Amino acid sequence: MIMESKRQQKFAGVIQEDLAAIFQREGMNYLPNTMVTITKVRVTPDLAIARVFLSFFNNTNTTLALQTIKLHASEIRYKLGGRIKDQVRIIPQLEFFIDDTSEYVDRMEKIFDKIHREEKQPDTE
């Protein structure tokens, strides 16, 4: 796995903050009654592509929510450009993904709980 440079990390942080502000202010236009959180941003070494990982709260169909965000990607990129145009030469292309880390953690906790319960039950042999 290749480590990100300080420059990439700093740029990703700027993008994450600005996208969070955009989604906080205008997220209801894209997904009514859904809270969108930017959990992570990864930027390519040339800073041309930003991979944005999203988490959706109060939404049962995350796949549809992601498709909706992807449909508005150019509009979101334009708004991001308005915020960071003085800091960068090019506005990165935005790629959106679902961050399923919380689902993974929940699934693992259930497995560990099940194992823990099975260990507590005495053998009935």
PDB file of C-alpha atoms in Angstrom:
ATOM      1  CA  MET A   1       0.000   0.000   0.000  1.00  0.00           C
ATOM      2  CA  ILE A   2       1.387   3.374  -1.007  1.00  0.00           C
ATOM      3  CA  MET A   3       1.403   6.067   1.657  1.00  0.00           C
ATOM      4  CA  GLU A   4      -0.135   9.421   0.875  1.00  0.00           C
ATOM      5  CA  SER A   5       2.164  12.414   0.909  1.00  0.00           C
ATOM      6  CA  LYS A   6       1.619  15.264   3.351  1.00  0.00           C
ATOM      7  CA  ARG A   7       0.448  17.353   0.403  1.00  0.00           C
ATOM      8  CA  GLN A   8      -2.205  14.775  -0.525  1.00  0.00           C
ATOM      9  CA  GLN A   9      -3.361  14.478   3.081  1.00  0.00           C
ATOM     10  CA  LYS A  10      -3.602  18.238   3.516  1.00  0.00           C
ATOM     11  CA  PHE A  11      -5.480  18.663   0.225  1.00  0.00           C
ATOM     12  CA  ALA A  12      -7.832  15.798   1.127  1.00  0.00           C
ATOM     13  CA  GLY A  13      -8.549  17.519   4.449  1.00  0.00           C
ATOM     14  CA  VAL A  14      -9.415  20.787   2.688  1.00  0.00           C
ATOM     15  CA  ILE A  15     -11.736  18.971   0.283  1.00  0.00           C
ATOM     16  CA  GLN A  16     -13.365  17.041   3.130  1.00  0.00           C
ATOM     17  CA  GLU A  17     -14.079  20.230   5.098  1.00  0.00           C
ATOM     18  CA  ASP A  18     -15.466  22.113   2.118  1.00  0.00           C
ATOM     19  CA  LEU A  19     -17.596  19.201   0.902  1.00  0.00           C
ATOM     20  CA  ALA A  20     -18.942  18.767   4.436  1.00  0.00           C
ATOM     21  CA  ALA A  21     -19.994  22.425   4.431  1.00  0.00           C
ATOM     22  CA  ILE A  22     -21.625  22.023   0.999  1.00  0.00           C
ATOM     23  CA  PHE A  23     -23.563  18.918   2.069  1.00  0.00           C
ATOM     24  CA  GLN A  24     -24.542  20.516   5.373  1.00  0.00           C
ATOM     25  CA  ARG A  25     -25.919  23.603   3.652  1.00  0.00           C
ATOM     26  CA  GLU A  26     -27.334  22.094   0.484  1.00  0.00           C
ATOM     27  CA  GLY A  27     -27.565  18.354   1.097  1.00  0.00           C
ATOM     28  CA  MET A  28     -31.332  18.532   1.546  1.00  0.00           C
ATOM     29  CA  ASN A  29     -31.621  19.585  -2.112  1.00  0.00           C
ATOM     30  CA  TYR A  30     -30.054  16.283  -3.188  1.00  0.00           C
ATOM     31  CA  LEU A  31     -31.401  13.924  -0.511  1.00  0.00           C
ATOM     32  CA  PRO A  32     -34.321  15.212   1.561  1.00  0.00           C
ATOM     33  CA  ASN A  33     -34.437  13.912   5.162  1.00  0.00           C
ATOM     34  CA  THR A  34     -30.987  12.332   4.836  1.00  0.00           C
ATOM     35  CA  MET A  35     -27.815  13.378   6.605  1.00  0.00           C
ATOM     36  CA  VAL A  36     -24.702  12.909   4.473  1.00  0.00           C
ATOM     37  CA  THR A  37     -21.327  12.604   6.180  1.00  0.00           C
ATOM     38  CA  ILE A  38     -17.983  12.678   4.402  1.00  0.00           C
ATOM     39  CA  THR A  39     -16.048  10.022   6.295  1.00  0.00           C
ATOM     40  CA  LYS A  40     -12.848  10.037   4.260  1.00  0.00           C
ATOM     41  CA  VAL A  41     -11.274  11.651   1.204  1.00  0.00           C
ATOM     42  CA  ARG A  42      -8.378  10.125  -0.718  1.00  0.00           C
ATOM     43  CA  VAL A  43      -6.589  12.163  -3.387  1.00  0.00           C
ATOM     44  CA  THR A  44      -4.423  10.858  -6.226  1.00  0.00           C
ATOM     45  CA  PRO A  45      -0.754  11.962  -6.240  1.00  0.00           C
ATOM     46  CA  ASP A  46      -1.415  14.469  -9.062  1.00  0.00           C
ATOM     47  CA  LEU A  47      -4.385  15.898  -7.055  1.00  0.00           C
ATOM     48  CA  ALA A  48      -6.637  15.438 -10.096  1.00  0.00           C
ATOM     49  CA  ILE A  49      -9.055  12.894  -8.597  1.00  0.00           C
ATOM     50  CA  ALA A  50     -10.629  12.932  -5.155  1.00  0.00           C
ATOM     51  CA  ARG A  51     -12.285   9.732  -3.948  1.00  0.00           C
ATOM     52  CA  VAL A  52     -14.946  10.747  -1.458  1.00  0.00           C
ATOM     53  CA  PHE A  53     -16.358   8.180   0.963  1.00  0.00           C
ATOM     54  CA  LEU A  54     -19.865   8.950   2.184  1.00  0.00           C
ATOM     55  CA  SER A  55     -22.027   7.688   4.995  1.00  0.00           C
ATOM     56  CA  PHE A  56     -25.790   8.192   4.928  1.00  0.00           C
ATOM     57  CA  PHE A  57     -27.930   8.500   8.042  1.00  0.00           C
ATOM     58  CA  ASN A  58     -31.719   8.292   8.098  1.00  0.00           C
ATOM     59  CA  ASN A  59     -31.718   6.566   4.699  1.00  0.00           C
ATOM     60  CA  THR A  60     -32.660   2.954   4.015  1.00  0.00           C
ATOM     61  CA  ASN A  61     -31.445   2.744   0.402  1.00  0.00           C
ATOM     62  CA  THR A  62     -27.785   3.786   0.382  1.00  0.00           C
ATOM     63  CA  THR A  63     -27.288   2.596  -3.211  1.00  0.00           C
ATOM     64  CA  LEU A  64     -30.007   4.944  -4.479  1.00  0.00           C
ATOM     65  CA  ALA A  65     -28.622   7.763  -2.324  1.00  0.00           C
ATOM     66  CA  LEU A  66     -25.155   7.247  -3.813  1.00  0.00           C
ATOM     67  CA  GLN A  67     -26.580   7.266  -7.351  1.00  0.00           C
ATOM     68  CA  THR A  68     -28.368  10.537  -6.572  1.00  0.00           C
ATOM     69  CA  ILE A  69     -25.123  12.104  -5.342  1.00  0.00           C
ATOM     70  CA  LYS A  70     -23.293  10.847  -8.446  1.00  0.00           C
ATOM     71  CA  LEU A  71     -25.958  12.459 -10.653  1.00  0.00           C
ATOM     72  CA  HIS A  72     -25.194  15.792  -8.976  1.00  0.00           C
ATOM     73  CA  ALA A  73     -21.390  15.291  -8.988  1.00  0.00           C
ATOM     74  CA  SER A  74     -20.692  18.028 -11.536  1.00  0.00           C
ATOM     75  CA  GLU A  75     -22.837  20.520  -9.602  1.00  0.00           C
ATOM     76  CA  ILE A  76     -21.102  19.564  -6.333  1.00  0.00           C
ATOM     77  CA  ARG A  77     -17.687  19.890  -8.045  1.00  0.00           C
ATOM     78  CA  TYR A  78     -18.663  23.348  -9.306  1.00  0.00           C
ATOM     79  CA  LYS A  79     -19.617  24.446  -5.777  1.00  0.00           C
ATOM     80  CA  LEU A  80     -16.388  22.973  -4.408  1.00  0.00           C
ATOM     81  CA  GLY A  81     -14.473  24.889  -7.089  1.00  0.00           C
ATOM     82  CA  GLY A  82     -16.017  28.130  -5.913  1.00  0.00           C
ATOM     83  CA  ARG A  83     -14.677  27.457  -2.428  1.00  0.00           C
ATOM     84  CA  ILE A  84     -11.139  26.241  -3.242  1.00  0.00           C
ATOM     85  CA  LYS A  85     -10.327  28.035  -6.519  1.00  0.00           C
ATOM     86  CA  ASP A  86      -7.747  30.308  -4.858  1.00  0.00           C
ATOM     87  CA  GLN A  87      -5.886  27.359  -3.304  1.00  0.00           C
ATOM     88  CA  VAL A  88      -5.501  25.007  -6.277  1.00  0.00           C
ATOM     89  CA  ARG A  89      -4.704  25.039  -9.983  1.00  0.00           C
ATOM     90  CA  ILE A  90      -7.276  22.426 -10.969  1.00  0.00           C
ATOM     91  CA  ILE A  91     -10.470  21.362  -9.242  1.00  0.00           C
ATOM     92  CA  PRO A  92     -10.277  17.591  -8.762  1.00  0.00           C
ATOM     93  CA  GLN A  93     -12.713  15.201 -10.392  1.00  0.00           C
ATOM     94  CA  LEU A  94     -14.967  13.773  -7.669  1.00  0.00           C
ATOM     95  CA  GLU A  95     -15.636  10.054  -7.318  1.00  0.00           C
ATOM     96  CA  PHE A  96     -18.158   9.035  -4.671  1.00  0.00           C
ATOM     97  CA  PHE A  97     -18.256   5.757  -2.757  1.00  0.00           C
ATOM     98  CA  ILE A  98     -20.254   4.353   0.145  1.00  0.00           C
ATOM     99  CA  ASP A  99     -18.264   4.013   3.354  1.00  0.00           C
ATOM    100  CA  ASP A 100     -19.502   0.760   4.840  1.00  0.00           C
ATOM    101  CA  THR A 101     -17.127   0.783   7.822  1.00  0.00           C
ATOM    102  CA  SER A 102     -19.937   1.167  10.364  1.00  0.00           C
ATOM    103  CA  GLU A 103     -21.860  -1.732   8.814  1.00  0.00           C
ATOM    104  CA  TYR A 104     -18.702  -3.857   8.972  1.00  0.00           C
ATOM    105  CA  VAL A 105     -18.147  -2.947  12.640  1.00  0.00           C
ATOM    106  CA  ASP A 106     -21.776  -3.812  13.492  1.00  0.00           C
ATOM    107  CA  ARG A 107     -21.475  -7.154  11.724  1.00  0.00           C
ATOM    108  CA  MET A 108     -18.230  -7.993  13.549  1.00  0.00           C
ATOM    109  CA  GLU A 109     -19.721  -7.015  16.932  1.00  0.00           C
ATOM    110  CA  LYS A 110     -22.653  -9.377  16.346  1.00  0.00           C
ATOM    111  CA  ILE A 111     -20.261 -12.212  15.505  1.00  0.00           C
ATOM    112  CA  PHE A 112     -18.185 -11.573  18.637  1.00  0.00           C
ATOM    113  CA  ASP A 113     -21.336 -11.377  20.798  1.00  0.00           C
ATOM    114  CA  LYS A 114     -22.487 -14.714  19.396  1.00  0.00           C
ATOM    115  CA  ILE A 115     -19.102 -16.307  20.101  1.00  0.00           C
ATOM    116  CA  HIS A 116     -19.097 -14.854  23.614  1.00  0.00           C
ATOM    117  CA  ARG A 117     -22.598 -16.250  24.331  1.00  0.00           C
ATOM    118  CA  GLU A 118     -21.621 -19.686  23.022  1.00  0.00           C
ATOM    119  CA  GLU A 119     -18.575 -19.761  25.330  1.00  0.00           C
ATOM    120  CA  LYS A 120     -20.711 -18.971  28.398  1.00  0.00           C
ATOM    121  CA  GLN A 121     -23.134 -21.852  27.822  1.00  0.00           C
ATOM    122  CA  PRO A 122     -21.986 -25.003  29.625  1.00  0.00           C
ATOM    123  CA  ASP A 123     -21.562 -28.155  27.557  1.00  0.00           C
ATOM    124  CA  THR A 124     -24.670 -30.315  27.738  1.00  0.00           C
ATOM    125  CA  GLU A 125     -22.915 -33.617  27.141  1.00  0.00           C
TER     126      GLU A 125
END
